[in-house]
């Protein structure tokens, strides 16, 4: 009976935490779909022809990776804030584990997006200069979101009692979510952007060929699916660790 | 009316304690003075651009807020008076009282900081009204954010330098707006017409931050 250990683990969670938390069956189905989907996306991203775009040339393929990483991070920020809200509403520990892991995985995707963006701009617009960092609005916004998550992790490590940690870090997570929307309004008026749609830059639809959208939209779905796989896996591991050591931090 | 009486009682208590020891106020002012002198010495006689002057002034204000105002709830925790407050006054009134107290301290920092800075660096202030309004609105927003975070760090086991780490990432939108609005008040700035959008942003930021802080405060304050 290969399913035996899993079902016994699940039943322990049901007793411990008042309900089934993560369905292993759903996780396995989604994981296999995501593996297949991302393989297709990556093959298509490198093999399909793309139109010739000035300056960008073949680096335009980075669109399939760089932009979906941003979208994934935004999704993770929403997931994390939502579960922090649930912590305050229910006082439960499970949403706290979810909020933390969504923030961790989201921060990871944010760092990936930041790095791909920096390398991309360095070898296209800034080739021949020494500029690595150019205070692009989106670059600044994501670095601030990473700072906020850094502060969130530091705050968590400064709180000992699990219940108190869940509640107070949820407050900080939600409080930071109320101030970040101002960045969307304040920063673009102060800094120039390299991104499409900003003043003087062509809109996204003008520079993308239908072929590129054929890969780009599935790539967004694939990356968000990848986020879900990593995130829910980490949630399960954190719950196991909580069961053994009474400490859900990974 | 009862709500105001409770907040007033908390504020009065804090003011009276502060008058006795003058710890927070003296520390804040000394911090502002010494950091401003450090800036003045390190800059020397070189002319500093207006943009740079406002940026430095606001960075000093942010740092002193993050260092001085963290004490408001830590002190309650140290003196063991938290339970007494929790029993006698509802959370929102405690928050309001502490917010006003922090705002008063911050306004003192603003006045002293601006005065010393204007003399040391020859700040060419054109529009006093605009600068005062920017400092006032900015301080309200800053006090709102700092008061909630001070309550958060009072709950932490290692209080140390946690407040600046938590505070600064949240205040970047505010910092960008106040620096631009203060820049408009200096020589060569656009005055009120150039700063209306920024002032609106600061006021909105203050409103949103204080509303969110009031809503979230109870979860931090009560066990």
XYZ file of C-alpha atoms in Angstrom:
473
model
C 0.000 0.000 0.000
C 2.063 2.976 -1.179
C -0.575 5.435 -0.051
C -0.499 4.290 3.539
C 2.089 6.710 5.012
C 0.556 9.729 3.347
C -2.966 9.010 4.523
C -1.757 8.458 8.071
C 0.112 11.753 7.960
C -2.999 13.468 6.621
C -5.166 12.049 9.372
C -2.672 13.311 11.967
C -3.004 16.797 10.515
C -6.759 16.514 10.683
C -6.559 15.789 14.391
C -3.831 18.323 15.026
C -5.040 21.277 13.047
C -8.765 20.805 12.740
C -9.124 19.855 9.061
C -7.284 18.595 6.003
C -4.712 21.222 5.112
C -3.050 20.167 1.884
C -4.421 17.530 -0.444
C -1.513 15.405 -1.643
C -3.526 14.110 -4.587
C -4.200 17.609 -5.889
C -0.533 18.498 -5.392
C 0.668 15.497 -7.454
C -1.771 16.210 -10.305
C -0.855 19.900 -10.493
C 2.858 19.131 -10.212
C 2.792 16.742 -13.173
C 0.803 19.193 -15.278
C 3.228 22.007 -14.384
C 6.282 19.890 -15.270
C 4.821 19.083 -18.682
C 3.592 22.635 -19.250
C 6.895 24.301 -18.320
C 8.849 21.879 -20.512
C 6.688 22.929 -23.471
C 7.048 26.620 -22.562
C 10.843 26.443 -22.269
C 11.187 24.509 -25.544
C 8.906 26.981 -27.318
C 10.729 29.939 -25.759
C 14.064 28.862 -27.190
C 13.010 27.186 -30.453
C 10.145 29.232 -31.903
C 11.178 32.042 -34.248
C 10.764 35.597 -32.976
C 10.521 38.828 -34.990
C 13.629 40.997 -35.215
C 13.380 43.835 -32.693
C 15.839 46.708 -32.591
C 18.504 46.576 -29.850
C 16.890 43.544 -28.229
C 17.498 40.987 -30.995
C 17.344 37.509 -29.486
C 17.436 38.739 -25.891
C 13.731 39.444 -26.416
C 13.248 35.802 -25.504
C 13.947 36.889 -21.949
C 10.402 38.297 -22.031
C 9.150 34.753 -21.544
C 11.042 34.416 -18.261
C 11.610 37.897 -16.835
C 8.026 39.202 -17.001
C 6.268 36.050 -15.707
C 8.620 36.167 -12.701
C 7.226 39.622 -11.834
C 3.659 38.372 -12.254
C 4.437 35.412 -10.032
C 5.839 37.663 -7.354
C 2.736 39.869 -7.451
C 0.561 36.766 -7.121
C 2.678 35.610 -4.175
C 2.295 38.999 -2.474
C -1.490 38.697 -2.765
C -1.479 35.094 -1.490
C 0.707 36.059 1.454
C -1.420 39.092 2.385
C -4.618 37.044 2.081
C -3.339 34.380 4.456
C -2.080 37.042 6.883
C -5.632 38.370 6.889
C -6.850 34.857 7.657
C -4.426 34.660 10.584
C -6.025 37.716 12.165
C -9.522 36.478 11.381
C -9.167 32.932 12.724
C -6.109 33.029 14.997
C -4.995 29.770 13.379
C -1.394 28.690 12.778
C -1.904 27.131 9.336
C -2.569 30.395 7.470
C 0.549 31.794 9.156
C 2.625 28.970 7.678
C 1.019 29.663 4.299
C 1.661 33.418 4.513
C 5.310 32.852 5.421
C 5.949 30.307 2.674
C 4.169 32.438 0.048
C 6.403 35.350 1.080
C 9.549 33.172 0.944
C 8.808 31.735 -2.494
C 7.548 35.114 -3.736
C 10.774 36.779 -2.609
C 12.732 34.111 -4.456
C 10.838 34.812 -7.688
C 11.310 38.547 -7.074
C 15.096 38.091 -6.804
C 15.073 36.032 -10.017
C 13.065 38.720 -11.797
C 15.394 41.433 -10.521
C 18.505 39.563 -11.667
C 17.123 38.716 -15.120
C 16.075 42.358 -15.508
C 19.465 43.737 -14.463
C 21.386 41.419 -16.774
C 18.953 42.065 -19.621
C 19.216 45.857 -19.434
C 22.985 45.744 -18.947
C 23.567 43.892 -22.191
C 21.039 45.794 -24.308
C 20.378 49.441 -23.439
C 23.451 49.867 -21.280
C 25.942 47.925 -23.359
C 29.262 49.768 -23.353
C 28.462 51.639 -20.138
C 29.085 50.735 -16.520
C 25.438 51.067 -15.526
C 23.967 48.071 -13.714
C 21.278 49.775 -11.663
C 19.218 52.567 -13.164
C 16.351 53.339 -10.746
C 13.732 52.064 -13.079
C 10.330 52.301 -11.298
C 9.622 48.594 -11.438
C 13.149 47.758 -10.374
C 12.781 50.101 -7.400
C 9.364 48.753 -6.478
C 10.454 45.143 -6.441
C 13.582 45.935 -4.457
C 11.389 47.667 -1.874
C 9.028 44.698 -1.736
C 12.075 42.495 -1.142
C 13.190 44.847 1.654
C 9.724 44.604 3.232
C 9.857 40.822 3.113
C 13.364 40.945 4.566
C 12.000 43.017 7.454
C 9.092 40.562 7.773
C 11.513 37.636 8.122
C 13.653 39.559 10.644
C 10.558 40.416 12.676
C 9.525 36.764 12.715
C 12.901 35.718 14.053
C 12.572 38.280 16.858
C 9.330 36.732 18.154
C 9.501 33.505 20.154
C 5.956 32.419 20.911
C 4.365 30.842 17.767
C 0.913 32.360 18.323
C 2.288 35.818 18.979
C 4.612 35.461 15.996
C 1.717 34.509 13.742
C -0.445 37.430 14.818
C 2.153 40.179 14.931
C 3.928 39.281 11.708
C 0.493 39.135 10.033
C -0.115 42.697 11.226
C 3.173 43.820 9.709
C 2.501 42.001 6.455
C -0.918 43.637 6.098
C 0.359 47.046 7.174
C 3.079 46.955 4.519
C 0.445 45.942 1.962
C -1.398 49.222 2.631
C 1.643 51.399 1.925
C 3.057 49.694 -1.164
C 0.216 50.769 -3.512
C 1.475 54.339 -3.062
C 4.661 53.294 -4.807
C 2.646 52.612 -7.957
C 1.581 56.244 -7.929
C 4.606 58.041 -6.486
C 7.582 56.339 -8.095
C 6.637 56.529 -11.806
C 6.385 60.325 -11.530
C 9.941 60.535 -10.240
C 11.824 58.067 -12.363
C 12.090 57.219 -16.015
C 11.219 53.752 -17.166
C 12.676 51.332 -19.655
C 9.527 49.290 -19.635
C 6.915 49.267 -22.373
C 3.940 51.580 -21.970
C 5.919 54.247 -20.084
C 6.327 57.677 -21.652
C 8.102 57.519 -24.993
C 8.351 53.739 -24.920
C 6.190 51.694 -27.261
C 3.260 49.917 -25.654
C 3.538 46.241 -24.955
C 1.168 45.275 -27.785
C 3.225 47.218 -30.341
C 6.481 45.403 -29.759
C 5.120 41.922 -29.311
C 4.363 39.718 -32.240
C 1.422 37.234 -32.024
C 4.009 34.432 -31.960
C 5.533 35.898 -28.815
C 2.181 36.164 -27.099
C 1.591 32.510 -27.936
C 4.485 31.666 -25.616
C 4.238 34.595 -23.218
C 0.747 33.990 -21.816
C 1.303 30.234 -21.235
C 4.606 31.145 -19.573
C 2.756 33.331 -17.038
C 0.375 30.478 -16.239
C 3.293 28.033 -16.031
C 5.325 30.209 -13.669
C 2.362 30.806 -11.376
C 1.755 27.050 -11.402
C 5.407 26.509 -10.547
C 4.982 28.925 -7.657
C 2.001 26.933 -6.420
C 3.935 23.658 -6.585
C 6.960 24.972 -4.654
C 4.782 26.893 -2.213
C 2.415 24.058 -1.322
C 5.340 21.641 -1.054
C 7.018 23.962 1.431
C 3.754 24.327 3.345
C 3.563 20.540 3.710
C 7.187 20.291 4.841
C 6.621 23.126 7.336
C 3.583 21.329 8.720
C 5.598 18.122 9.089
C 8.313 20.040 10.887
C 5.707 21.634 13.120
C 4.359 18.180 13.957
C 7.794 16.932 14.987
C 9.404 19.970 16.590
C 6.495 22.348 17.356
C 8.285 24.927 15.239
C 6.973 25.548 11.715
C 9.884 27.734 10.540
C 11.838 26.176 7.701
C -16.861 62.117 24.577
C -15.631 59.162 26.571
C -13.363 58.184 23.720
C -11.638 61.572 23.801
C -11.365 61.497 27.569
C -9.586 58.130 27.455
C -7.151 59.232 24.762
C -6.542 62.483 26.608
C -5.786 60.571 29.804
C -3.189 58.429 28.008
C -1.650 61.499 26.408
C -1.613 63.376 29.713
C 0.059 60.452 31.466
C 2.774 60.271 28.809
C 3.317 64.017 28.841
C 3.612 64.076 32.625
C 6.106 61.184 32.640
C 8.062 62.913 29.906
C 8.111 66.188 31.863
C 9.564 64.341 34.845
C 12.392 62.519 33.092
C 12.638 64.340 29.729
C 14.370 61.212 28.489
C 12.719 60.787 25.075
C 12.759 64.485 24.242
C 16.387 65.046 25.253
C 17.518 61.935 23.432
C 15.653 62.917 20.272
C 16.989 66.459 20.269
C 20.537 65.363 20.982
C 20.294 62.835 18.191
C 19.035 65.475 15.769
C 21.677 67.988 16.809
C 24.586 65.579 16.651
C 23.577 64.071 13.310
C 23.032 67.522 11.819
C 26.433 68.633 13.076
C 27.973 65.497 11.576
C 26.391 66.362 8.243
C 27.517 69.984 8.469
C 31.105 69.004 9.334
C 31.354 66.339 6.672
C 29.907 68.619 3.996
C 32.173 71.490 5.027
C 31.902 74.735 3.100
C 30.847 73.076 -0.111
C 27.513 74.278 -1.475
C 24.872 71.584 -1.184
C 22.093 71.587 -3.769
C 18.534 72.286 -2.577
C 17.410 68.777 -3.429
C 20.251 67.368 -1.362
C 19.446 69.632 1.589
C 15.822 68.502 1.766
C 16.856 64.864 1.352
C 19.366 65.144 4.222
C 16.873 66.972 6.457
C 14.219 64.294 5.968
C 16.651 61.448 6.435
C 17.686 62.940 9.779
C 14.001 63.263 10.759
C 13.269 59.661 9.725
C 16.241 58.291 11.632
C 15.456 60.243 14.786
C 11.825 59.077 14.610
C 12.910 55.484 14.253
C 15.300 55.773 17.187
C 13.366 57.984 19.594
C 9.738 56.974 19.131
C 10.280 53.253 19.546
C 10.325 53.786 23.294
C 6.662 54.699 23.663
C 5.460 51.116 24.055
C 8.739 49.539 25.173
C 8.633 51.801 28.234
C 5.186 50.482 29.200
C 6.517 46.962 28.848
C 9.580 47.741 30.996
C 7.630 49.460 33.750
C 5.079 46.651 33.787
C 2.160 49.020 33.162
C 0.838 47.268 30.049
C -1.767 45.240 31.889
C -3.021 48.314 33.731
C -3.522 50.195 30.474
C -5.169 47.196 28.815
C -7.645 46.900 31.653
C -8.545 50.563 31.917
C -8.484 51.976 28.401
C -9.681 50.449 25.095
C -6.970 49.877 22.483
C -8.009 52.614 20.074
C -7.755 55.225 22.830
C -4.292 54.031 23.826
C -3.292 54.272 20.173
C -4.718 57.783 19.800
C -2.983 59.021 22.949
C 0.367 57.557 21.948
C -0.032 58.862 18.398
C -0.560 62.435 19.578
C 2.344 62.134 22.013
C 4.655 60.876 19.269
C 3.422 63.645 16.988
C 4.307 66.268 19.600
C 7.823 64.823 19.930
C 8.198 64.751 16.157
C 7.099 68.374 15.790
C 9.769 69.356 18.317
C 12.286 67.437 16.215
C 11.030 69.229 13.079
C 11.372 72.698 14.620
C 14.842 72.138 16.071
C 16.079 70.198 13.061
C 14.869 72.731 10.542
C 16.193 75.681 12.559
C 19.673 74.243 13.002
C 19.804 72.910 9.459
C 18.731 76.235 7.942
C 21.522 78.023 9.797
C 24.256 75.437 9.297
C 23.661 74.785 5.605
C 22.206 78.165 4.596
C 18.915 76.737 3.448
C 17.308 79.277 1.111
C 13.720 78.980 2.328
C 11.274 80.911 0.137
C 7.893 79.605 1.144
C 7.663 79.090 4.909
C 3.979 78.137 4.815
C 4.538 75.315 2.356
C 7.536 73.990 4.256
C 5.623 74.069 7.552
C 2.641 72.286 5.990
C 4.894 69.626 4.466
C 6.642 69.059 7.781
C 3.311 68.858 9.613
C 1.644 66.432 7.187
C 4.795 64.369 6.855
C 5.119 64.140 10.631
C 1.487 63.005 10.988
C 2.102 60.169 8.520
C 5.421 59.314 10.142
C 3.889 59.277 13.628
C 1.062 57.007 12.437
C 3.413 54.408 10.992
C 5.894 54.625 13.869
C 3.271 54.236 16.594
C 1.972 50.921 15.228
C 5.476 49.586 14.614
C 6.569 50.680 18.103
C 3.728 48.575 19.507
C 4.956 45.687 17.352
C 8.568 45.860 18.512
C 7.493 46.133 22.164
C 6.193 42.595 21.652
C 9.469 41.278 20.226
C 12.011 39.426 22.345
C 15.026 41.195 20.839
C 13.931 44.798 20.636
C 17.276 46.354 19.703
C 17.454 48.112 16.362
C 14.351 46.458 14.961
C 12.278 49.614 14.404
C 14.387 51.173 11.603
C 14.449 47.840 9.768
C 10.663 47.592 9.872
C 9.989 51.276 9.292
C 12.167 52.389 6.390
C 10.853 50.122 3.611
C 7.313 51.288 4.400
C 8.162 54.972 4.311
C 9.798 55.225 0.894
C 6.660 56.575 -0.848
C 6.334 59.173 1.920
C 10.013 60.106 1.733
C 9.873 60.671 -2.023
C 6.831 62.937 -1.700
C 7.996 65.003 1.277
C 11.421 65.593 -0.266
C 9.830 66.881 -3.467
C 7.311 69.052 -1.618
C 10.017 70.561 0.610
C 12.166 71.162 -2.436
C 9.329 73.278 -3.903
C 9.425 75.474 -0.810
C 13.089 76.368 -1.270
C 14.719 78.937 -3.522
C 14.100 78.124 -7.189
C 11.210 75.822 -6.356
C 7.711 76.155 -7.721
C 5.958 76.870 -4.415
C 2.427 75.638 -3.793
C 1.483 74.968 -7.454
C 4.424 72.592 -7.794
C 3.686 70.787 -4.571
C -0.097 70.256 -4.563
C 0.105 66.728 -5.951
C 2.774 65.771 -3.453
C 0.842 67.313 -0.568
C -2.243 65.356 -1.609
C -0.158 62.178 -1.718
C 1.255 62.855 1.753
C -2.202 63.584 3.198
C -3.621 60.445 1.588
C -0.677 58.401 2.832
C -1.208 59.727 6.354
C -4.920 58.906 6.202
C -4.394 55.373 4.909
C -1.568 54.595 7.330
C -3.441 55.859 10.384
C -6.646 54.047 9.382
C -4.784 50.785 8.833
C -2.859 51.262 12.080
C -6.050 51.825 14.095
C -7.643 48.726 12.548
C -4.585 46.552 13.181
C -3.563 47.930 16.560
C -5.881 45.739 18.635
C -4.254 42.572 17.291
C -0.867 43.766 18.526
C -2.005 45.303 21.777
C -4.274 42.639 23.254
C -3.177 39.050 23.825
